[in-house]
mmCIF file of C-alpha atoms in Angstrom:
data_model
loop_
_atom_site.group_PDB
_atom_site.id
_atom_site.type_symbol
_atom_site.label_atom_id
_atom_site.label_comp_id
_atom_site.label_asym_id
_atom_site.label_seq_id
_atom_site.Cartn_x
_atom_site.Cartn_y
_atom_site.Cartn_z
ATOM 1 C CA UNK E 91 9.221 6.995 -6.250
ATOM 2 C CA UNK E 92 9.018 10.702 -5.220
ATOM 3 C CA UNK E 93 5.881 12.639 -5.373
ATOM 4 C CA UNK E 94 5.172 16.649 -4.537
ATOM 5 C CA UNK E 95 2.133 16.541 -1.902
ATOM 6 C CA UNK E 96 0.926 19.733 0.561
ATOM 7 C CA UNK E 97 0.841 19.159 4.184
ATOM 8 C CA UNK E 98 -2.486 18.925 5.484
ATOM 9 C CA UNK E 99 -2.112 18.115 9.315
ATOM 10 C CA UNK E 100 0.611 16.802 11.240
ATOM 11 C CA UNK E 101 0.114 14.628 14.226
ATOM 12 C CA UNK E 102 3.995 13.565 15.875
ATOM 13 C CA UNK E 103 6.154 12.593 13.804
ATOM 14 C CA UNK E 104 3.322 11.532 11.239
ATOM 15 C CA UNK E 105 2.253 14.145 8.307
ATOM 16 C CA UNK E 106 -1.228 13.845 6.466
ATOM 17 C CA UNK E 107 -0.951 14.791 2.941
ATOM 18 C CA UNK E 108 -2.606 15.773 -0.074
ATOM 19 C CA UNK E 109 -1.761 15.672 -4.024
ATOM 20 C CA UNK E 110 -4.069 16.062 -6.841
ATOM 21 C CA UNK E 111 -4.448 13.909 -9.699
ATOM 22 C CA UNK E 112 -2.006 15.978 -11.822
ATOM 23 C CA UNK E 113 0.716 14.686 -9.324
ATOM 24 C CA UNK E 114 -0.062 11.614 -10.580
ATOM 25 C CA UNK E 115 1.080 11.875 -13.875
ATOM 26 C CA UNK E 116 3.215 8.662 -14.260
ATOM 27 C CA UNK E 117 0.339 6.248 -12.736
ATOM 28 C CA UNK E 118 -0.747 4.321 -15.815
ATOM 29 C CA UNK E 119 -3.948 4.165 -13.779
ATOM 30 C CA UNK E 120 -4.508 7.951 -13.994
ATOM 31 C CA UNK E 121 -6.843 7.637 -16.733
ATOM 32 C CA UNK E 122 -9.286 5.684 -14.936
ATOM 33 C CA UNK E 123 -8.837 7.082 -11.714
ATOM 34 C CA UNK E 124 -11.572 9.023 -9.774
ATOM 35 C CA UNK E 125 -9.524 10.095 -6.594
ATOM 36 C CA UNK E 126 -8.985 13.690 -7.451
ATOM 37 C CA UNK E 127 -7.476 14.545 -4.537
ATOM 38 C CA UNK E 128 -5.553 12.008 -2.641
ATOM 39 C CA UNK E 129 -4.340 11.794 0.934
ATOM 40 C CA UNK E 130 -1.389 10.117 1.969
ATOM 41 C CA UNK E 131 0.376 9.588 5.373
ATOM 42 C CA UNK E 132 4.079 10.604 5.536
ATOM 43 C CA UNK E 133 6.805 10.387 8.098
ATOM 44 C CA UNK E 134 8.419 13.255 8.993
ATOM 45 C CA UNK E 135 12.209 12.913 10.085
ATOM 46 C CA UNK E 136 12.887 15.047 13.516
ATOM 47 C CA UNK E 137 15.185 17.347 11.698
ATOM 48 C CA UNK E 138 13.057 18.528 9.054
ATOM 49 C CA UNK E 139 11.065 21.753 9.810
ATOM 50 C CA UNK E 140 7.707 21.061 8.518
ATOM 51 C CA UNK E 141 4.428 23.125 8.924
ATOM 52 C CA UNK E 142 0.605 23.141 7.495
ATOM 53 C CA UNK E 143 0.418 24.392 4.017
ATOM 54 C CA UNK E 144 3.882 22.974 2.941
ATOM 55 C CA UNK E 145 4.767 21.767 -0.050
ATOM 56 C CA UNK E 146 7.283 18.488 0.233
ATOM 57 C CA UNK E 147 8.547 15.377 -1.481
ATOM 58 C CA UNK E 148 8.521 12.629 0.103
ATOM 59 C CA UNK E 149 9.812 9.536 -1.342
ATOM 60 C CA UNK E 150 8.811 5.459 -1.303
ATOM 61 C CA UNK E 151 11.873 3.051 -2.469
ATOM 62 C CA UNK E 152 10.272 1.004 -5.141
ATOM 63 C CA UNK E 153 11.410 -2.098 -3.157
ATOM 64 C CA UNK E 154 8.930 -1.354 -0.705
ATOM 65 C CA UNK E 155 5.645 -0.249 -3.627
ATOM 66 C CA UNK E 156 6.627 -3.810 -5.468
ATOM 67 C CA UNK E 157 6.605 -5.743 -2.283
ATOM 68 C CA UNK E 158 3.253 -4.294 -0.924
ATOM 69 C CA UNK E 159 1.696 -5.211 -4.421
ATOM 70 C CA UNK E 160 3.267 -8.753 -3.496
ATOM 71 C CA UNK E 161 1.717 -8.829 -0.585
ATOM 72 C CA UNK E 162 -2.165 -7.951 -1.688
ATOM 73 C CA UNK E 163 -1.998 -9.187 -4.880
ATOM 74 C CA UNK E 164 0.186 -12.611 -5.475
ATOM 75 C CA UNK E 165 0.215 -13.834 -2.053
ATOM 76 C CA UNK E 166 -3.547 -14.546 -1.486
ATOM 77 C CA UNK E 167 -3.024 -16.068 -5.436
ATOM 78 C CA UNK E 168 -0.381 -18.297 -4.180
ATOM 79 C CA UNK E 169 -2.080 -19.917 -1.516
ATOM 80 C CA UNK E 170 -5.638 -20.139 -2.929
ATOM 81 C CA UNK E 171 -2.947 -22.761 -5.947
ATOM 82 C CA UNK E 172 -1.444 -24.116 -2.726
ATOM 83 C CA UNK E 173 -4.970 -24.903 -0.766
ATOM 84 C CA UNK E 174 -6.599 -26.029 -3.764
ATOM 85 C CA UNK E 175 -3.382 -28.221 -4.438
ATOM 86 C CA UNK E 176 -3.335 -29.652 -1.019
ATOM 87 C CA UNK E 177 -7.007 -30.380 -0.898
ATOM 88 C CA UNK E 178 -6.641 -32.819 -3.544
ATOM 89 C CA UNK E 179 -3.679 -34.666 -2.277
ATOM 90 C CA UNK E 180 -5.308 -35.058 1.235
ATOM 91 C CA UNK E 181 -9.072 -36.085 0.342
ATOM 92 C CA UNK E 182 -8.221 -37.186 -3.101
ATOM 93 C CA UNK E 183 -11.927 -38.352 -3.703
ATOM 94 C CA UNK E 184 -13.851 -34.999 -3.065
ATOM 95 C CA UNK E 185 -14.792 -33.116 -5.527
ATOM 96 C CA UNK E 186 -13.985 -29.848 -6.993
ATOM 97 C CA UNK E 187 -16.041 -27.934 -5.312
ATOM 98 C CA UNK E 188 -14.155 -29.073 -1.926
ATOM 99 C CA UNK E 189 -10.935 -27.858 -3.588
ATOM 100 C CA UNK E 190 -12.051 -24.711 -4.711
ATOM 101 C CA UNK E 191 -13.255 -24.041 -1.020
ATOM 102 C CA UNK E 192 -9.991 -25.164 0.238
ATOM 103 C CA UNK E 193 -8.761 -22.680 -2.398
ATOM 104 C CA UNK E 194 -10.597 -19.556 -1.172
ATOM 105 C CA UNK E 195 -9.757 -20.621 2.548
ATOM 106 C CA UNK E 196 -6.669 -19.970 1.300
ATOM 107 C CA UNK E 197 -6.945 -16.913 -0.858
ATOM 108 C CA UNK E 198 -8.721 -15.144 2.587
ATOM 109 C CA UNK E 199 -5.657 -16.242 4.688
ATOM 110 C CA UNK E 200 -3.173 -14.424 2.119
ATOM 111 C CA UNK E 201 -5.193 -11.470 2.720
ATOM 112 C CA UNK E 202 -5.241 -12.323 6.583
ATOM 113 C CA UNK E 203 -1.792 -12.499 5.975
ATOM 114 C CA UNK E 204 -1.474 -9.504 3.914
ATOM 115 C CA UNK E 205 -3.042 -7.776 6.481
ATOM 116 C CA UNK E 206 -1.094 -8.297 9.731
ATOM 117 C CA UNK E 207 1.748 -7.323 7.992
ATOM 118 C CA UNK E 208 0.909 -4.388 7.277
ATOM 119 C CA UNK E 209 -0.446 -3.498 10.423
ATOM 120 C CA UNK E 210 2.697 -4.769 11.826
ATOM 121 C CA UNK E 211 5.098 -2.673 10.228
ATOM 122 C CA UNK E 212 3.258 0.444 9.257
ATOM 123 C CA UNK E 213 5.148 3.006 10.669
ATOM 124 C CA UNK E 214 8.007 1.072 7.931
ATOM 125 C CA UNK E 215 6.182 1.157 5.349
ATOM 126 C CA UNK E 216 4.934 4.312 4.822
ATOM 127 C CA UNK E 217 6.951 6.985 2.541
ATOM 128 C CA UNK E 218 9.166 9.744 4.444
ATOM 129 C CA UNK E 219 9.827 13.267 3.172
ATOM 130 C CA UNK E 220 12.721 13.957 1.603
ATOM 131 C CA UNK E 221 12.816 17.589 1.483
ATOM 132 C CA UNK E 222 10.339 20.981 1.667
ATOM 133 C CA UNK E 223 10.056 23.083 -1.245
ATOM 134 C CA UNK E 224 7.901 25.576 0.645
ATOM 135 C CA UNK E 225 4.446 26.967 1.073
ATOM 136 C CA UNK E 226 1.381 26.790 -1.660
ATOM 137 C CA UNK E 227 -1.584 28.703 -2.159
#
């Protein structure tokens, strides 16, 4: 997924970004959405010349967008079916109420989960640019 955003600030080797709403033209959320303008943090390569004001495209492998949607969304879904499940098989004469407890124990740990892994590979995770197209107004 590439996207055209403006360079707000740059801190390292890490860019903040903005894009407006019109960027966002093949989100089928766009509709709906409220954001008008959005940041987003970048990584900028050490080669690439890069200064406030830019305009660049930076890019996110769609590997990497349909895992993090794993990650938040089906994981904590998983295990809250897998808590619930084992609940039942070890105390077989509670209740549902018991299971369903169980069930969000387990849909918080997914987003526990979800969670340390993204703090643990952020720098990994986030989209790098690919090129500058120049400066804006």
């Amino acid at each position: 997924m590439n996207e055209r955003v403006k360079v707000k600030s740059i801190a390292g080797d890490r860019l903040i970004c903005s894009c407006t709403t019109s960027a966002c033209k093949s989100c089928s959320g766009n509709s709906f959405c409220n954001i008008k303008i959005r940041e987003i943090e970048a990584l900028k390569p050490g080669n690439v010349p890069v200064e406030v004001g830019d305009t660049v495209e930076i890019h996110l492998p769609p590997g990497k967008t349909i895992f993090a949607g794993f990650m938040v969304m089906i994981l904590p879904l998983i295990l809250f079916g897998v808590f619930f499940f084992l609940a039942g098989l070890a105390l077989p004469e509670s209740g549902e109420g018991l299971r369903v407890l169980a069930g969000v124990l387990g849909l918080v740990s997914g987003f526990g989960a979800s969670w340390l892994y993204s703090k643990a590979t952020n720098s990994r995770n986030l989209p790098e640019v690919v090129r500058v197209l120049g400066k804006t107004d």
